[in-house]
Amino acid sequence: MKSIKLLLLCFLFPFSSFAATQYVSDELSIYMHSGPSLQYRIIGTIEVGTSVNTLKYNEKTNFTQVKTPTGRVGWVKTSEIQKQPPAKSLLPEIQKKFQASQDKLNTINSDNAKANSDKEQAIIDKDSLIAQLDSEKRALRDTIEDLKERNMELDLLQSTKDERIKMEWLMYGGSVLFFGMLVGLILPFLPRRKKRTDNW
């Protein structure tokens, strides 16, 4: 009797045999039936993202026979399984990759911030050095100006000294000449001492 029912089911619900790995879609869970239609009793549920091996396909009812990782065999709607892992099951991996990308971005931002800080510090140091050199340059320029002024003063003093020495020599020469002429004029008028004549 059971074999007759099985034969009738085979004629009523033609099956296509195929084996592949598919995944339960983004529904929270789907029902597994004992046969290839909703009229068969529910024998369990399969959580989203569970990988199942497909065994047979019923074209008339659009149901697929699957085998779960625990070894349970049953029928589910073909529309409730898919070849690619559902987005919900991929979310942890996507989050992991996103976090890795975020960490890498943070590292890059940190490196860039440090590089910019180093550049800014280098610019500040350079500006400080330039300011120091400018200050030293101004100080040297002022010193040079002071030395020039001092040199001019010394030149003026030397020139004045030379003029004074010339004047002194002129005055000294004039005095000598004056006294010489005075003596020359006075000497003829001075009384001469007469020579003593000793008569023997």
XYZ file of C-alpha atoms in Angstrom:
200
model
C 0.000 0.000 0.000
C 2.805 2.395 0.907
C 4.612 1.584 -2.319
C 1.468 2.415 -4.300
C 1.218 5.795 -2.553
C 4.857 6.478 -3.334
C 4.293 5.617 -7.010
C 1.264 7.897 -7.136
C 3.277 10.717 -5.556
C 6.020 10.232 -8.124
C 3.532 10.586 -10.945
C 1.732 13.509 -9.335
C 4.916 15.367 -8.314
C 7.711 14.771 -10.767
C 11.112 15.314 -9.173
C 14.339 16.561 -10.656
C 17.464 15.314 -8.904
C 20.319 17.778 -8.453
C 22.957 18.352 -5.807
C 24.298 21.799 -4.856
C 24.988 23.951 -1.851
C 22.565 26.793 -1.256
C 21.648 29.065 1.645
C 18.500 29.944 3.491
C 17.476 33.470 2.469
C 17.111 36.562 4.644
C 13.962 35.332 6.340
C 14.534 34.677 10.051
C 13.758 31.021 9.537
C 11.886 28.814 7.079
C 9.805 25.719 7.554
C 10.957 22.306 6.457
C 8.194 19.983 5.278
C 8.151 16.250 5.002
C 7.044 16.460 1.348
C 7.252 18.799 -1.637
C 4.313 21.083 -0.809
C 2.728 23.055 2.031
C 0.237 20.216 2.514
C 2.909 18.064 4.088
C 3.563 18.442 7.777
C 6.260 20.700 9.138
C 9.170 18.723 10.476
C 11.369 21.644 11.588
C 12.797 25.047 10.814
C 16.077 26.228 9.307
C 17.694 29.449 10.506
C 18.748 32.210 8.136
C 22.190 31.755 6.610
C 22.268 27.994 7.125
C 23.970 26.200 4.239
C 22.036 23.235 2.899
C 22.703 20.643 0.227
C 19.981 20.459 -2.397
C 18.958 16.922 -3.350
C 15.841 17.084 -5.542
C 13.632 19.689 -7.167
C 9.881 19.468 -7.769
C 8.978 21.621 -10.752
C 5.223 21.399 -10.189
C 5.194 22.675 -6.609
C 8.467 24.625 -6.838
C 9.835 22.875 -3.753
C 13.387 21.662 -3.232
C 14.543 18.770 -1.096
C 17.478 19.827 1.107
C 19.795 18.288 3.632
C 20.910 20.397 6.616
C 24.370 20.289 8.195
C 22.880 18.178 10.994
C 21.767 15.552 8.447
C 18.041 16.303 8.491
C 16.319 15.931 5.105
C 13.147 17.799 4.138
C 11.438 19.986 1.614
C 11.445 23.810 1.484
C 10.166 26.438 -0.926
C 12.720 26.980 -3.662
C 12.150 30.737 -3.392
C 13.377 30.619 0.211
C 16.875 29.433 -0.647
C 19.563 31.120 -2.740
C 22.978 30.401 -4.168
C 24.737 33.320 -2.448
C 24.984 33.712 1.335
C 22.302 36.143 2.564
C 23.206 39.665 3.613
C 22.459 38.928 7.262
C 25.031 36.149 7.408
C 27.539 38.324 5.566
C 27.028 41.216 7.979
C 29.636 40.094 10.571
C 32.268 39.693 7.840
C 31.320 43.041 6.337
C 31.485 44.640 9.782
C 34.880 43.039 10.349
C 36.182 44.362 7.024
C 34.646 47.758 7.752
C 36.321 47.853 11.154
C 39.655 46.874 9.579
C 39.213 49.631 6.989
C 38.267 52.071 9.741
C 41.340 51.110 11.783
C 43.533 51.519 8.705
C 41.946 54.898 7.990
C 42.497 55.968 11.603
C 46.132 54.888 11.348
C 46.545 56.849 8.108
C 44.874 59.882 9.681
C 47.112 59.560 12.735
C 50.221 59.272 10.543
C 49.105 62.253 8.468
C 48.387 64.271 11.604
C 51.846 63.425 12.975
C 53.478 64.273 9.644
C 51.600 67.582 9.495
C 52.556 68.299 13.098
C 56.202 67.565 12.325
C 56.029 69.827 9.251
C 54.398 72.607 11.256
C 57.055 72.243 13.964
C 59.777 72.320 11.311
C 58.256 75.500 9.863
C 58.068 77.043 13.349
C 61.698 76.097 14.024
C 62.738 77.499 10.640
C 60.825 80.732 11.263
C 62.428 80.988 14.697
C 65.888 80.442 13.195
C 65.203 83.039 10.495
C 64.043 85.520 13.143
C 67.175 84.806 15.210
C 69.411 85.267 12.155
C 67.616 88.513 11.279
C 68.157 89.737 14.825
C 71.834 88.828 14.688
C 72.097 90.493 11.266
C 70.568 93.706 12.631
C 72.906 93.568 15.621
C 75.913 93.124 13.305
C 74.684 95.974 11.097
C 74.345 98.223 14.154
C 77.829 97.196 15.296
C 79.226 97.985 11.839
C 77.520 101.388 11.896
C 78.937 102.072 15.376
C 82.399 101.054 14.188
C 82.078 103.313 11.156
C 81.083 106.225 13.351
C 83.925 105.464 15.754
C 86.352 105.233 12.836
C 85.153 108.593 11.531
C 85.656 110.102 14.994
C 89.148 108.644 15.165
C 89.932 109.969 11.681
C 88.661 113.394 12.738
C 90.729 113.290 15.917
C 93.795 112.219 13.951
C 93.246 115.008 11.439
C 92.785 117.533 14.256
C 95.877 116.243 15.970
C 97.898 116.590 12.778
C 96.649 120.137 12.318
C 97.489 120.955 15.928
C 100.998 119.559 15.542
C 101.486 121.655 12.397
C 100.263 124.722 14.199
C 102.582 124.019 17.106
C 105.514 123.624 14.740
C 104.574 126.829 12.960
C 104.290 128.663 16.240
C 107.539 127.197 17.443
C 109.333 128.114 14.228
C 107.794 131.572 14.262
C 108.905 132.083 17.839
C 112.438 130.994 17.027
C 112.488 133.285 14.016
C 111.061 136.153 16.004
C 113.575 135.771 18.820
C 116.381 135.355 16.330
C 115.440 138.561 14.579
C 114.986 140.309 17.903
C 118.417 139.229 19.036
C 119.839 140.265 15.670
C 118.357 143.705 16.087
C 119.352 144.171 19.686
C 122.906 142.890 19.530
C 124.306 145.838 17.545
C 123.060 148.255 20.115
C 124.526 146.508 23.088
C 127.647 148.216 24.489
C 130.811 146.405 23.695
C 133.415 145.799 26.303
C 136.657 147.472 25.477
C 139.731 145.366 25.286
C 142.253 145.941 28.061
C 145.528 147.090 26.793
C 148.406 146.196 29.076
C 151.405 148.365 28.593
C 154.542 146.692 29.600
